[in-house]
């Protein structure tokens, strides 16, 4: 951490700062003090992850305090060089092979879910998704079948063998999630910074998908993931876009985050092009873009009849799921081999 005093500030301010650092357990031997012509700069050496920079910035005469090392360092590759691989109940390995998670936004009825489950299974998906409890903005919208939805998800799993992923909206629902043995607990964008909910997932022995909240910066997203990771190492990150000035799309899918996450952190990351764009026609191209950027998989909304969907029809695909999975696999294989098939590795003749 680097702390800059304001120009002209003297030893009096520096002493105040040093005493506060001492209170926080930072001894003098961990400080590197540079006295410039106009201002004093203090560097803190070693682990500063438990320090709050704003506590030092609050001192009158301190200009700013910035962290240099990553506060979520347990999630960085410096700390854990191997990529985390998460094995699902069907043996699929997230982080090691392409993960395709597909299904309707909401479980609407038994027939709709079973149809969707058969479709995605046949297309080659690895996980069935479907919301039983739906976070809807306005009252009066379809909020999911609740426990009945969990029942149908369990039924679809029995028939297809696909693990099920569904959103946990509140800790009070955890006993029901256990009852239906939900395979993957999804934390939605709206709850990305619901810290009680995140902390509760430490006790869960199942993988969790954590969606990045709209407008949640990457650094805060990683800290949210760390909350779960502190007790449950099976965390899958999901990029699903930000609300922006764009009026054409529901959200702007922030694929910038993917290469950075893959370079710096060891957790697997998937991309949700349905919520990330809000538009059916954008789903295939943006999925391919996500995979090319380095994502470990895709989470996509698939409905047997998107025109009649009770929730998120405009961003749901149908028969295209087959092509999406086919092309995604080729793209994944090619890019993970460290080449884009343009002759750069000598194995793929262009
Ligand atoms: C969902 O995946 O069903 C969902 C509600 O997504 P998000 O939390 O990203 O809005
Ligand atoms: Mn949805």
XYZ file of C-alpha atoms and ligand atoms in Angstrom:
361
model
C 0.000 0.000 0.000
C 1.229 3.479 -0.828
C 0.105 6.485 1.236
C 0.792 10.006 -0.054
C 0.730 13.026 2.220
C -0.489 16.295 0.761
C 2.238 18.673 -0.487
C 3.646 20.696 2.396
C 2.537 18.263 5.129
C 5.277 17.676 7.694
C 6.445 15.210 10.336
C 3.402 16.001 12.510
C 1.037 14.439 9.967
C 3.509 11.652 9.327
C 3.624 10.804 13.054
C -0.158 10.701 13.216
C -0.203 8.300 10.297
C 2.571 6.130 11.732
C 0.698 5.857 15.075
C -2.460 4.768 13.289
C -0.500 2.159 11.363
C 1.025 0.977 14.643
C -2.488 0.608 16.096
C -3.217 -1.657 13.132
C -0.167 -3.797 13.796
C 2.166 -2.277 11.202
C 5.567 -1.867 12.821
C 8.230 0.623 11.698
C 10.348 -2.020 9.978
C 7.504 -2.529 7.481
C 7.470 1.124 6.455
C 9.457 2.713 3.696
C 9.315 6.494 4.054
C 10.370 8.701 1.166
C 10.796 12.406 1.894
C 10.480 14.276 -1.394
C 11.029 17.980 -1.993
C 7.335 18.778 -1.607
C 5.701 15.783 -0.048
C 6.184 12.596 1.941
C 5.269 9.148 0.634
C 4.858 6.077 2.867
C 5.066 2.557 1.481
C 3.900 -0.434 3.506
C 5.740 -3.674 2.834
C 4.197 -7.146 3.141
C 0.620 -8.357 3.455
C -1.777 -5.417 3.612
C -4.923 -7.321 2.669
C -6.505 -6.786 6.099
C -5.866 -3.018 6.101
C -8.503 -0.513 5.009
C -6.857 2.279 2.960
C -9.685 4.649 3.778
C -8.747 4.572 7.468
C -5.466 6.315 6.527
C -7.001 8.572 3.920
C -9.327 9.876 6.634
C -6.381 11.556 8.410
C -6.245 15.265 7.632
C -3.160 15.905 5.521
C -3.202 12.511 3.817
C -3.827 12.892 0.104
C -4.582 9.269 -0.797
C -3.916 5.681 0.160
C -3.857 3.020 -2.541
C -3.498 -0.680 -2.408
C -0.897 -2.133 -4.728
C -1.451 -5.857 -4.138
C -4.715 -7.644 -4.946
C -7.069 -7.720 -1.931
C -8.457 -11.045 -3.153
C -4.980 -12.528 -3.272
C -6.159 -16.063 -2.408
C -7.912 -16.036 -5.784
C -4.846 -14.933 -7.737
C -2.565 -17.212 -9.685
C 0.374 -15.906 -7.657
C -1.137 -17.601 -4.644
C -2.599 -20.627 -6.467
C -0.957 -21.123 -9.897
C -3.164 -24.050 -11.007
C -6.616 -23.296 -12.422
C -9.387 -24.482 -10.107
C -11.294 -27.407 -11.597
C -14.775 -28.149 -10.237
C -16.192 -31.614 -10.707
C -19.979 -31.745 -11.041
C -22.264 -34.611 -10.008
C -22.186 -36.060 -13.568
C -18.384 -36.087 -13.647
C -18.137 -32.988 -15.884
C -15.111 -30.874 -14.979
C -15.682 -27.118 -15.046
C -12.410 -25.324 -15.770
C -10.991 -28.312 -17.605
C -13.561 -28.835 -20.362
C -16.071 -26.518 -22.035
C -19.119 -26.081 -19.796
C -22.462 -25.440 -21.462
C -25.264 -24.565 -19.047
C -28.655 -24.200 -20.719
C -32.350 -24.088 -19.912
C -35.258 -21.721 -19.486
C -35.132 -18.510 -17.514
C -37.964 -19.796 -15.332
C -39.427 -23.217 -14.706
C -43.012 -22.610 -15.879
C -44.606 -26.050 -15.718
C -43.651 -29.724 -15.834
C -43.996 -30.115 -19.586
C -42.087 -26.944 -20.482
C -39.161 -27.893 -18.271
C -38.983 -31.506 -19.436
C -39.086 -30.365 -23.076
C -36.323 -27.851 -22.462
C -34.276 -30.435 -20.552
C -34.531 -32.976 -23.386
C -33.597 -30.327 -25.938
C -30.492 -29.156 -24.127
C -29.436 -32.693 -23.251
C -29.719 -33.773 -26.880
C -27.771 -30.723 -28.006
C -24.927 -31.736 -25.668
C -25.315 -29.367 -22.693
C -23.587 -30.333 -19.437
C -25.968 -28.658 -16.965
C -29.682 -27.796 -16.955
C -30.556 -24.343 -15.645
C -33.975 -22.985 -14.644
C -35.259 -20.506 -12.098
C -37.725 -21.722 -9.479
C -37.517 -18.434 -7.557
C -37.244 -15.466 -9.893
C -36.032 -11.988 -8.973
C -38.504 -9.758 -10.848
C -38.421 -5.989 -10.692
C -42.109 -5.228 -10.411
C -44.736 -6.913 -8.264
C -47.251 -8.939 -10.236
C -44.710 -10.494 -12.622
C -44.292 -14.256 -12.693
C -41.960 -14.998 -9.797
C -41.480 -18.694 -10.403
C -43.186 -21.890 -9.273
C -41.088 -21.956 -6.107
C -40.932 -25.418 -4.496
C -42.890 -26.934 -7.382
C -40.164 -25.622 -9.699
C -37.480 -27.384 -7.662
C -39.533 -30.572 -7.898
C -39.619 -30.382 -11.717
C -35.907 -29.616 -11.872
C -35.199 -32.739 -9.813
C -37.479 -34.716 -12.130
C -35.690 -33.422 -15.229
C -32.360 -34.366 -13.663
C -33.645 -37.869 -13.031
C -34.675 -38.244 -16.655
C -31.675 -36.632 -18.357
C -28.885 -37.169 -15.845
C -28.013 -33.454 -16.096
C -27.037 -31.642 -12.897
C -29.367 -28.740 -12.101
C -28.451 -25.092 -11.484
C -30.956 -22.710 -9.967
C -30.909 -19.363 -8.199
C -30.784 -19.097 -4.420
C -32.442 -15.796 -3.545
C -32.383 -16.039 0.217
C -30.811 -18.086 3.010
C -34.301 -19.165 4.151
C -34.541 -21.313 1.006
C -31.475 -23.387 1.835
C -33.367 -26.274 3.478
C -35.474 -26.658 0.313
C -32.364 -26.572 -1.874
C -31.000 -29.396 0.271
C -34.265 -31.322 0.094
C -34.147 -31.336 -3.728
C -30.369 -31.771 -3.689
C -29.735 -28.800 -6.024
C -26.397 -29.436 -7.748
C -25.301 -25.827 -8.372
C -26.413 -22.816 -6.338
C -26.671 -19.718 -8.526
C -26.263 -16.284 -6.956
C -27.907 -13.751 -9.240
C -26.562 -10.378 -10.286
C -28.842 -8.582 -7.820
C -27.384 -10.526 -4.916
C -23.742 -10.310 -5.961
C -23.077 -8.099 -2.961
C -25.567 -9.609 -0.541
C -22.874 -10.522 1.931
C -25.043 -12.578 4.300
C -26.100 -14.770 1.403
C -22.523 -15.114 0.134
C -21.238 -15.987 3.594
C -23.977 -18.612 3.975
C -22.659 -20.402 0.882
C -19.432 -21.197 2.736
C -21.270 -23.993 4.492
C -22.756 -25.464 1.299
C -21.010 -28.521 -0.116
C -22.097 -27.760 -3.704
C -20.593 -25.552 -6.406
C -21.847 -21.973 -6.664
C -22.207 -19.751 -9.721
C -21.628 -16.129 -8.747
C -22.921 -13.615 -11.282
C -21.233 -10.226 -11.459
C -23.741 -7.570 -10.501
C -24.436 -4.790 -12.948
C -21.982 -1.995 -12.110
C -19.956 -4.124 -9.701
C -16.269 -3.481 -10.485
C -14.040 -6.494 -11.029
C -12.128 -5.925 -7.782
C -15.342 -5.979 -5.745
C -16.619 -8.976 -7.694
C -13.500 -10.914 -6.749
C -13.950 -9.959 -3.095
C -17.541 -11.215 -3.258
C -16.221 -14.495 -4.709
C -13.628 -14.653 -1.935
C -16.391 -14.557 0.676
C -17.765 -17.847 -0.658
C -14.322 -19.269 -1.406
C -13.230 -18.803 2.213
C -15.384 -21.824 3.095
C -16.369 -23.349 -0.236
C -13.713 -23.590 -2.943
C -16.195 -24.496 -5.681
C -16.897 -21.038 -7.087
C -17.710 -20.419 -10.768
C -17.671 -16.770 -11.819
C -20.204 -15.521 -14.355
C -20.053 -12.373 -16.482
C -23.537 -11.134 -17.435
C -23.016 -7.483 -18.338
C -23.633 -4.002 -17.045
C -26.497 -1.639 -17.502
C -25.189 1.233 -19.583
C -26.161 4.094 -21.881
C -26.973 1.521 -24.579
C -30.727 1.462 -25.275
C -30.571 -1.318 -27.849
C -29.405 -3.966 -25.406
C -30.656 -4.843 -21.956
C -27.069 -4.940 -20.706
C -23.609 -4.544 -22.168
C -21.729 -7.814 -21.863
C -18.370 -6.896 -20.418
C -16.078 -9.360 -22.166
C -13.116 -7.166 -21.186
C -13.277 -8.942 -17.844
C -12.668 -12.412 -19.262
C -8.989 -12.225 -20.314
C -8.116 -10.375 -17.108
C -9.873 -12.945 -14.930
C -8.160 -15.791 -16.799
C -4.745 -14.155 -16.532
C -4.913 -13.092 -12.905
C -7.224 -15.510 -11.117
C -7.600 -19.274 -10.868
C -11.392 -19.639 -10.664
C -13.352 -20.735 -13.759
C -15.440 -18.058 -15.475
C -18.465 -18.443 -17.733
C -20.378 -15.935 -19.867
C -24.138 -15.347 -19.945
C -24.999 -13.876 -23.374
C -28.763 -13.999 -22.666
C -28.816 -11.478 -19.819
C -25.667 -9.853 -21.203
C -27.404 -8.705 -24.387
C -31.139 -9.242 -23.903
C -31.405 -10.142 -27.594
C -31.796 -13.587 -29.130
C -29.909 -12.686 -32.323
C -26.826 -11.691 -30.324
C -26.547 -14.896 -28.315
C -24.539 -17.074 -30.691
C -22.011 -14.416 -31.770
C -21.466 -13.148 -28.225
C -21.047 -16.693 -26.923
C -18.319 -17.273 -29.497
C -16.715 -13.975 -28.539
C -16.766 -15.033 -24.891
C -15.107 -18.354 -25.626
C -12.504 -16.712 -27.855
C -11.805 -14.299 -24.977
C -11.009 -17.299 -22.760
C -14.259 -18.164 -20.967
C -14.624 -21.689 -19.595
C -18.245 -21.948 -20.632
C -21.586 -20.383 -21.452
C -24.822 -20.028 -19.511
C -27.696 -19.519 -21.926
C -31.478 -19.343 -21.814
C -33.236 -21.966 -23.926
C -37.026 -22.275 -24.143
C -39.127 -24.801 -26.091
C -41.282 -21.887 -27.270
C -39.539 -18.549 -26.615
C -42.461 -16.514 -28.000
C -44.657 -17.768 -25.160
C -42.049 -17.631 -22.378
C -43.287 -16.156 -19.092
C -39.894 -14.598 -18.502
C -37.040 -13.452 -20.782
C -38.466 -14.779 -24.086
C -36.606 -12.148 -26.194
C -33.256 -13.438 -24.950
C -34.046 -17.154 -25.173
C -32.990 -19.404 -28.019
C -34.581 -22.625 -29.176
C -33.198 -25.106 -31.761
C -30.082 -22.932 -32.208
C -28.704 -24.490 -29.023
C -27.431 -27.412 -31.081
C -25.349 -25.200 -33.348
C -24.248 -23.028 -30.430
C -22.789 -26.048 -28.641
C -21.232 -27.511 -31.772
C -19.448 -24.323 -32.824
C -18.514 -23.475 -29.228
C -16.755 -26.821 -28.844
C -14.702 -26.317 -32.005
C -13.826 -22.796 -30.966
C -12.899 -23.920 -27.471
C -10.658 -26.730 -28.718
C -8.929 -24.451 -31.185
C -8.337 -21.529 -28.859
C -7.325 -23.686 -25.861
C -4.661 -25.307 -27.993
C -3.019 -21.903 -27.968
C -3.834 -21.174 -31.588
C -6.667 -19.794 -33.649
C -6.353 -22.290 -36.476
C -4.528 -19.816 -38.697
C -1.374 -21.854 -39.010
C 0.373 -20.229 -36.061
C 1.096 -23.521 -34.291
C 1.794 -25.586 -37.385
C -0.889 -28.146 -36.451
C -3.797 -26.504 -38.255
C -3.067 -25.871 -41.914
C -4.765 -22.715 -43.159
C -30.962 -15.684 -14.323
O -29.926 -16.214 -14.730
O -32.030 -16.278 -14.319
C -30.947 -14.290 -13.835
C -31.963 -13.780 -13.156
O -29.848 -13.624 -14.198
P -29.164 -12.307 -13.552
O -29.048 -12.565 -12.088
O -27.858 -12.261 -14.266
O -30.053 -11.146 -13.891
Mn -33.596 -14.730 -17.219
